[in-house]
CSV table of C-alpha atoms in Angstrom, one decimal:
chain,number,residue,atom,x,y,z
A,1,MET,CA,-45.2,4.6,66.3
A,2,TYR,CA,-43.6,7.7,64.7
A,3,PHE,CA,-40.0,8.9,65.2
A,4,LEU,CA,-38.2,12.1,64.6
A,5,PHE,CA,-34.9,11.6,62.8
A,6,SER,CA,-32.4,13.6,60.6
A,7,LEU,CA,-32.2,12.8,56.9
A,8,LYS,CA,-30.4,15.4,54.8
A,9,GLY,CA,-32.0,18.2,56.8
A,10,GLY,CA,-34.4,16.4,59.0
A,11,ALA,CA,-37.9,14.9,58.8
A,12,PHE,CA,-40.4,12.7,60.5
A,13,MET,CA,-40.5,9.2,59.2
A,14,ILE,CA,-42.3,5.9,60.0
A,15,THR,CA,-39.7,3.2,60.8
A,16,TYR,CA,-39.9,-0.6,61.3
A,17,LYS,CA,-38.2,-3.5,62.8
A,18,LYS,CA,-38.3,-7.3,62.1
A,19,ASP,CA,-40.8,-9.2,64.2
A,20,SER,CA,-39.8,-12.5,62.7
A,21,LYS,CA,-37.4,-13.9,60.1
A,22,ASP,CA,-39.7,-13.2,57.2
A,23,ASN,CA,-41.8,-10.3,58.5
A,24,LEU,CA,-40.7,-6.7,58.7
A,25,LEU,CA,-43.5,-4.9,60.5
A,26,SER,CA,-42.7,-2.8,63.4
A,27,PRO,CA,-39.7,0.1,64.2
A,28,ASP,CA,-35.9,-0.4,63.2
A,29,SER,CA,-34.2,1.9,60.8
A,30,SER,CA,-34.5,5.6,60.6
A,31,MET,CA,-34.2,5.4,56.8
A,32,PRO,CA,-36.8,5.0,54.2
A,33,VAL,CA,-36.7,1.7,52.4
A,34,LEU,CA,-36.4,1.4,48.6
A,35,ALA,CA,-37.2,-2.1,47.4
A,36,MET,CA,-35.5,-3.2,44.1
A,37,CYS,CA,-37.3,-6.2,42.6
A,38,TYR,CA,-35.8,-8.2,39.7
A,39,ASP,CA,-36.8,-10.8,37.3
A,40,PHE,CA,-33.9,-13.2,36.8
A,41,ASP,CA,-33.7,-14.9,33.4
A,42,LYS,CA,-32.7,-12.4,30.7
A,43,THR,CA,-32.7,-9.7,33.3
A,44,LEU,CA,-29.7,-10.6,35.4
A,45,THR,CA,-28.4,-13.4,33.1
A,46,PRO,CA,-28.5,-13.5,29.2
A,47,ASP,CA,-30.4,-16.8,29.0
A,48,ASP,CA,-32.8,-19.1,30.8
A,49,MET,CA,-31.0,-20.6,33.8
A,50,GLN,CA,-32.1,-24.1,32.9
A,51,ALA,CA,-30.5,-23.7,29.5
A,52,GLN,CA,-27.1,-23.0,30.9
A,53,GLY,CA,-26.1,-26.6,31.9
A,54,PHE,CA,-29.1,-28.5,33.1
A,55,ILE,CA,-30.9,-29.1,29.8
A,56,GLN,CA,-27.6,-30.1,28.2
A,57,SER,CA,-26.9,-32.6,30.9
A,58,VAL,CA,-30.1,-34.5,30.3
A,59,GLY,CA,-29.3,-35.3,26.7
A,60,TYR,CA,-30.2,-32.1,24.7
A,61,ASN,CA,-27.4,-30.5,22.7
A,62,GLU,CA,-27.3,-26.7,22.1
A,63,GLU,CA,-29.4,-26.9,19.0
A,64,GLN,CA,-32.1,-28.9,20.9
A,65,ILE,CA,-32.7,-26.5,23.8
A,66,LYS,CA,-35.7,-24.9,22.0
A,67,GLN,CA,-37.0,-28.5,21.6
A,68,PHE,CA,-37.0,-29.0,25.4
A,69,TRP,CA,-39.1,-25.9,25.9
A,70,HIS,CA,-41.4,-26.8,23.0
A,71,GLU,CA,-42.0,-30.2,24.5
A,72,SER,CA,-42.6,-28.6,27.9
A,73,ASN,CA,-45.1,-26.2,26.5
A,74,GLN,CA,-46.9,-29.0,24.6
A,75,LEU,CA,-47.1,-31.0,27.8
A,76,ALA,CA,-48.7,-28.0,29.5
A,77,LYS,CA,-51.2,-27.5,26.6
A,78,LYS,CA,-52.1,-31.2,26.5
A,79,HIS,CA,-52.9,-31.3,30.2
A,80,ASP,CA,-54.3,-27.8,30.7
A,81,MET,CA,-51.3,-27.3,32.9
A,82,ASP,CA,-49.4,-24.2,34.1
A,83,ASN,CA,-46.2,-23.8,32.0
A,84,ASN,CA,-44.0,-23.6,35.0
A,85,LEU,CA,-45.4,-26.8,36.5
A,86,ALA,CA,-44.8,-28.5,33.1
A,87,TYR,CA,-41.1,-27.5,32.9
A,88,MET,CA,-40.5,-28.6,36.5
A,89,TYR,CA,-42.1,-32.0,35.8
A,90,LYS,CA,-40.1,-32.4,32.6
A,91,MET,CA,-36.9,-31.6,34.4
A,92,ILE,CA,-37.4,-34.4,36.9
A,93,GLN,CA,-38.5,-36.8,34.1
A,94,GLU,CA,-35.6,-36.0,31.8
A,95,ALA,CA,-33.1,-36.4,34.6
A,96,VAL,CA,-34.1,-40.1,35.2
A,97,GLY,CA,-31.1,-42.2,34.2
A,98,HIS,CA,-28.7,-39.3,34.4
A,99,PHE,CA,-28.8,-38.1,38.0
A,100,TYR,CA,-31.1,-37.3,40.9
A,101,VAL,CA,-32.5,-33.8,41.0
A,102,THR,CA,-31.4,-32.6,44.4
A,103,LYS,CA,-31.1,-29.1,45.9
A,104,ASP,CA,-27.3,-29.3,45.9
A,105,LYS,CA,-27.3,-30.4,42.2
A,106,LEU,CA,-29.6,-27.5,41.2
A,107,MET,CA,-27.4,-25.1,43.2
A,108,GLU,CA,-24.4,-26.4,41.3
A,109,TYR,CA,-26.1,-25.5,38.0
A,110,GLY,CA,-27.1,-22.1,39.4
A,111,ASN,CA,-23.4,-21.4,40.2
A,112,GLN,CA,-22.6,-21.9,36.5
A,113,VAL,CA,-25.1,-19.3,35.3
A,114,GLU,CA,-23.6,-16.5,33.3
A,115,LEU,CA,-24.4,-13.0,34.6
A,116,TYR,CA,-24.6,-9.7,32.8
A,117,GLU,CA,-21.7,-7.3,33.2
A,118,GLY,CA,-21.6,-5.8,36.7
A,119,VAL,CA,-24.2,-8.0,38.3
A,120,ARG,CA,-21.8,-9.7,40.5
A,121,THR,CA,-21.0,-6.5,42.5
A,122,TRP,CA,-24.2,-4.6,41.7
A,123,PHE,CA,-26.1,-5.4,44.9
A,124,GLU,CA,-23.5,-4.4,47.4
A,125,ARG,CA,-22.6,-1.2,45.4
A,126,ILE,CA,-26.2,0.0,45.2
A,127,CYS,CA,-26.8,-0.7,48.9
A,128,GLN,CA,-23.7,1.3,49.7
A,129,TYR,CA,-24.8,4.2,47.5
A,130,GLY,CA,-28.3,4.1,49.1
A,131,LEU,CA,-26.8,4.4,52.6
A,132,GLU,CA,-24.7,7.4,51.5
A,133,GLN,CA,-28.0,9.0,50.4
A,134,GLY,CA,-29.9,8.0,53.5
A,135,VAL,CA,-32.0,5.3,51.9
A,136,LYS,CA,-32.0,1.6,52.8
A,137,ILE,CA,-31.9,-0.6,49.7
A,138,GLU,CA,-33.4,-4.1,49.7
A,139,HIS,CA,-33.0,-6.5,46.8
A,140,TYR,CA,-35.7,-9.0,45.9
A,141,ILE,CA,-35.9,-11.7,43.2
A,142,ILE,CA,-39.4,-12.4,41.7
A,143,SER,CA,-38.8,-15.1,39.1
A,144,SER,CA,-40.5,-18.0,37.3
A,145,GLY,CA,-37.1,-19.7,37.3
A,146,LEU,CA,-35.9,-22.0,40.0
A,147,LYS,CA,-35.2,-20.8,43.5
A,148,GLU,CA,-32.6,-23.5,44.1
A,149,MET,CA,-30.6,-22.4,41.1
A,150,ILE,CA,-30.8,-18.8,42.1
A,151,GLU,CA,-29.6,-19.7,45.6
A,152,GLY,CA,-26.6,-21.3,44.0
A,153,THR,CA,-25.3,-18.0,42.6
A,154,GLU,CA,-22.4,-16.4,44.6
A,155,MET,CA,-24.4,-13.2,45.3
A,156,ALA,CA,-27.3,-15.2,46.8
A,157,LYS,CA,-24.8,-17.2,49.0
A,158,GLU,CA,-23.4,-13.9,50.2
A,159,GLY,CA,-26.9,-12.7,51.3
A,160,ALA,CA,-27.5,-10.1,48.6
A,161,PHE,CA,-31.3,-10.7,48.5
A,162,THR,CA,-33.7,-9.9,51.3
A,163,LYS,CA,-36.0,-12.6,49.8
A,164,ILE,CA,-36.1,-14.8,46.7
A,165,TYR,CA,-39.5,-15.5,45.3
A,166,ALA,CA,-39.2,-18.2,42.6
A,167,SER,CA,-40.5,-21.6,41.6
A,168,ALA,CA,-39.2,-24.3,43.9
A,169,PHE,CA,-39.2,-28.0,44.5
A,170,MET,CA,-40.2,-30.0,47.5
A,171,PHE,CA,-37.6,-32.6,48.4
A,172,ASP,CA,-38.0,-36.0,50.1
A,173,ASP,CA,-36.0,-37.2,53.1
A,174,LYS,CA,-33.2,-38.2,50.7
A,175,GLY,CA,-33.0,-34.7,49.3
A,176,VAL,CA,-34.5,-35.6,45.9
A,177,ALA,CA,-37.1,-33.4,44.2
A,178,VAL,CA,-40.5,-35.0,44.2
A,179,TRP,CA,-43.1,-32.3,43.8
A,180,PRO,CA,-43.4,-28.5,43.2
A,181,ALA,CA,-43.4,-26.4,46.3
A,182,GLN,CA,-44.0,-23.2,44.5
A,183,ALA,CA,-44.8,-22.3,40.9
A,184,ILE,CA,-44.4,-18.6,40.1
A,185,ASN,CA,-46.0,-17.4,36.9
A,186,TYR,CA,-46.3,-13.9,35.4
A,187,THR,CA,-49.8,-13.3,37.0
A,188,ASN,CA,-49.1,-14.4,40.5
A,189,LYS,CA,-45.8,-12.5,40.7
A,190,THR,CA,-47.8,-9.4,41.7
A,191,GLN,CA,-48.7,-10.9,45.1
A,192,PHE,CA,-45.1,-10.6,46.2
A,193,LEU,CA,-45.1,-6.9,45.6
A,194,PHE,CA,-47.9,-6.6,48.1
A,195,ARG,CA,-46.0,-8.7,50.6
A,196,ILE,CA,-43.0,-6.4,50.1
A,197,GLN,CA,-45.2,-3.3,50.4
A,198,LYS,CA,-46.6,-4.5,53.8
A,199,GLY,CA,-43.4,-6.1,55.1
A,200,ILE,CA,-45.1,-9.6,55.3
A,201,LEU,CA,-42.6,-11.7,53.4
A,202,ASP,CA,-43.6,-15.2,54.6
A,203,ILE,CA,-45.6,-16.7,51.7
A,204,ASN,CA,-47.9,-18.5,54.1
A,205,ASP,CA,-48.8,-15.5,56.2
A,206,THR,CA,-52.3,-14.4,55.4
A,207,GLY,CA,-51.7,-11.0,57.0
A,208,VAL,CA,-50.9,-9.9,53.5
A,209,ASN,CA,-54.6,-9.5,53.1
A,210,ASP,CA,-55.0,-7.1,56.0
A,211,TYR,CA,-55.7,-3.5,55.4
A,212,ILE,CA,-52.7,-1.2,56.2
A,213,LYS,CA,-53.0,2.6,56.0
A,214,PRO,CA,-50.9,4.1,53.3
A,215,GLU,CA,-48.7,5.9,55.8
A,216,ASN,CA,-48.1,2.6,57.6
A,217,GLN,CA,-46.9,0.7,54.6
A,218,ARG,CA,-43.4,-0.4,55.0
A,219,VAL,CA,-42.5,0.0,51.3
A,220,PRO,CA,-45.1,2.1,49.5
A,221,PHE,CA,-45.2,1.4,45.7
A,222,ARG,CA,-43.5,4.8,45.1
A,223,ASN,CA,-40.5,3.3,46.7
A,224,MET,CA,-40.2,0.3,44.5
A,225,ILE,CA,-38.1,-0.3,41.4
A,226,TYR,CA,-39.0,-3.3,39.2
A,227,ILE,CA,-36.5,-4.4,36.6
A,228,GLY,CA,-37.5,-7.0,34.0
A,229,ASP,CA,-37.1,-7.8,30.3
A,230,SER,CA,-40.3,-9.1,28.7
A,231,ASP,CA,-44.0,-9.7,28.6
A,232,THR,CA,-43.9,-12.0,31.7
A,233,ASP,CA,-43.0,-9.0,33.8
A,234,ILE,CA,-45.8,-6.8,32.5
A,235,PRO,CA,-48.3,-7.3,35.5
A,236,CYS,CA,-45.6,-6.4,38.0
A,237,MET,CA,-44.3,-3.5,35.9
A,238,SER,CA,-47.8,-2.1,35.4
A,239,LEU,CA,-48.7,-2.4,39.1
A,240,VAL,CA,-45.6,-0.6,40.2
A,241,ASN,CA,-46.0,2.1,37.5
A,242,ALA,CA,-49.6,2.7,38.2
A,243,ASN,CA,-48.8,3.4,41.9
A,244,GLY,CA,-46.0,5.8,41.4
A,245,GLY,CA,-43.1,3.4,41.4
A,246,HIS,CA,-40.4,2.9,38.8
A,247,SER,CA,-40.4,0.1,36.2
A,248,ILE,CA,-37.3,-0.4,34.1
A,249,GLY,CA,-37.1,-2.6,31.0
A,250,VAL,CA,-33.7,-4.0,30.2
A,251,TYR,CA,-32.4,-5.5,26.9
A,252,ASP,CA,-29.3,-7.5,26.0
A,253,PRO,CA,-26.5,-5.0,25.5
A,254,PHE,CA,-24.8,-7.3,22.9
A,255,LYS,CA,-27.8,-8.1,20.7
A,256,LYS,CA,-29.2,-4.6,21.1
A,257,ASP,CA,-32.7,-5.7,20.2
A,258,LYS,CA,-35.0,-3.0,21.7
A,259,GLU,CA,-38.3,-4.2,20.3
A,260,LYS,CA,-39.6,-5.5,23.6
A,261,VAL,CA,-38.7,-2.4,25.6
A,262,TYR,CA,-40.1,-0.2,22.8
A,263,LYS,CA,-43.4,-2.1,23.0
A,264,MET,CA,-43.5,-1.9,26.8
A,265,MET,CA,-42.8,1.8,26.6
A,266,ARG,CA,-45.5,2.5,24.0
A,267,HIS,CA,-48.0,0.6,26.1
A,268,HIS,CA,-47.0,2.5,29.3
A,269,ARG,CA,-45.7,-0.7,31.1
A,270,ILE,CA,-42.3,0.9,31.9
A,271,ARG,CA,-41.1,4.3,32.6
A,272,TYR,CA,-37.5,3.8,31.5
A,273,TYR,CA,-35.3,1.3,29.6
A,274,ALA,CA,-31.6,0.6,29.5
A,275,PRO,CA,-29.1,-2.1,28.4
A,276,ALA,CA,-28.7,-4.9,31.0
A,277,ASP,CA,-25.3,-3.6,32.0
A,278,TYR,CA,-25.0,-3.3,35.7
A,279,SER,CA,-21.4,-2.0,35.8
A,280,ASN,CA,-20.6,1.2,37.7
A,281,GLY,CA,-21.3,4.3,35.5
A,282,SER,CA,-23.6,2.4,33.1
A,283,LYS,CA,-26.9,3.9,32.0
A,284,LEU,CA,-28.8,1.6,34.3
A,285,ASP,CA,-26.5,2.4,37.2
A,286,THR,CA,-26.9,6.1,36.6
A,287,LEU,CA,-30.7,5.8,36.3
A,288,VAL,CA,-31.1,3.8,39.6
A,289,LYS,CA,-28.9,6.2,41.5
A,290,GLN,CA,-31.1,9.1,40.3
A,291,ILE,CA,-34.2,7.2,41.6
A,292,ILE,CA,-32.4,6.7,44.9
A,293,ARG,CA,-31.7,10.4,45.2
A,294,LYS,CA,-35.3,11.2,44.3
A,295,THR,CA,-36.5,8.8,47.0
A,296,ALA,CA,-34.4,10.4,49.6
A,297,ALA,CA,-35.7,13.9,48.8
A,298,TYR,CA,-39.3,12.9,48.5
A,299,GLU,CA,-39.4,10.9,51.7
A,300,VAL,CA,-38.3,14.0,53.7
A,301,LEU,CA,-41.4,15.8,52.4
A,302,GLU,CA,-43.6,12.8,52.9
A,303,GLY,CA,-42.4,12.5,56.5
A,304,GLU,CA,-43.2,16.1,57.1
A,305,TYR,CA,-46.7,15.6,55.6
A,306,ILE,CA,-47.4,12.7,58.0
A,307,HIS,CA,-46.2,14.7,61.0
A,308,CYS,CA,-48.5,17.6,60.1
A,309,LYS,CA,-51.4,15.2,59.4
A,310,TYR,CA,-51.2,13.5,62.8
A,311,GLU,CA,-50.6,16.7,64.7
A,312,ALA,CA,-53.7,18.2,63.1
A,313,GLU,CA,-55.8,15.1,64.1
A,314,GLU,CA,-54.7,15.2,67.8
């Protein structure tokens, strides 16, 4: 169904409402949606989340953290195993004799994760700015890290994220991790962009494979921003870029090592790069606000195009 609404001068837009907890399919808001998708490790936080408390607590000192990852990667290589499944297995094995790996325990470690400057207030600020421009902002995490740790962060507890897609454990009736529930790697990350595009967020909903006309897509790729830091984000960045969206590479503002973002820029993986500083007025903040304003203006024209198209076909 199509609705006429006013957005900085007026336009026709397709709008949607939730039809279930994890699906956003049919009419709700009169604003276009801009989906902001983030990697987590070294994008929102300076280091791997597991290396900020968990690895140390199972007997590795600061100098041995690389050893943990080396052993995990060797395990994956030996068994022809996904690297993410390997690190999840190793976490459970290394915790034996120290503590039970429970969801609450993982959330505690997540609450200890250091965040880049401005991250703590970023999500609310950007949502508010979007509303002022007539754009609804939704934040999504797409990470190979652990969902339970991300859920332990204060912003996740406050409901900053529309959905968190990340590796996760299955827990037994005592709350102890016994098996991987999800393993997210750099190639299967892209499926979640299609879920966001169609508004089908439930990972078990096969409706993501259904054809949806471009004008009926809840979040077309042009209305997506993907923010990441490294090669593991390249499939998502390339997909968003190739379809008119905005991929942004970030780098540590203290180390100032731009080699990865330079490489991604040269290979057309990203459109922009900036320091991972999320504070108000930073380069990243300014860039994202420019994209929000562009989205608001473009969707007015797109809405008018859709109106003309359907009127001509009647």
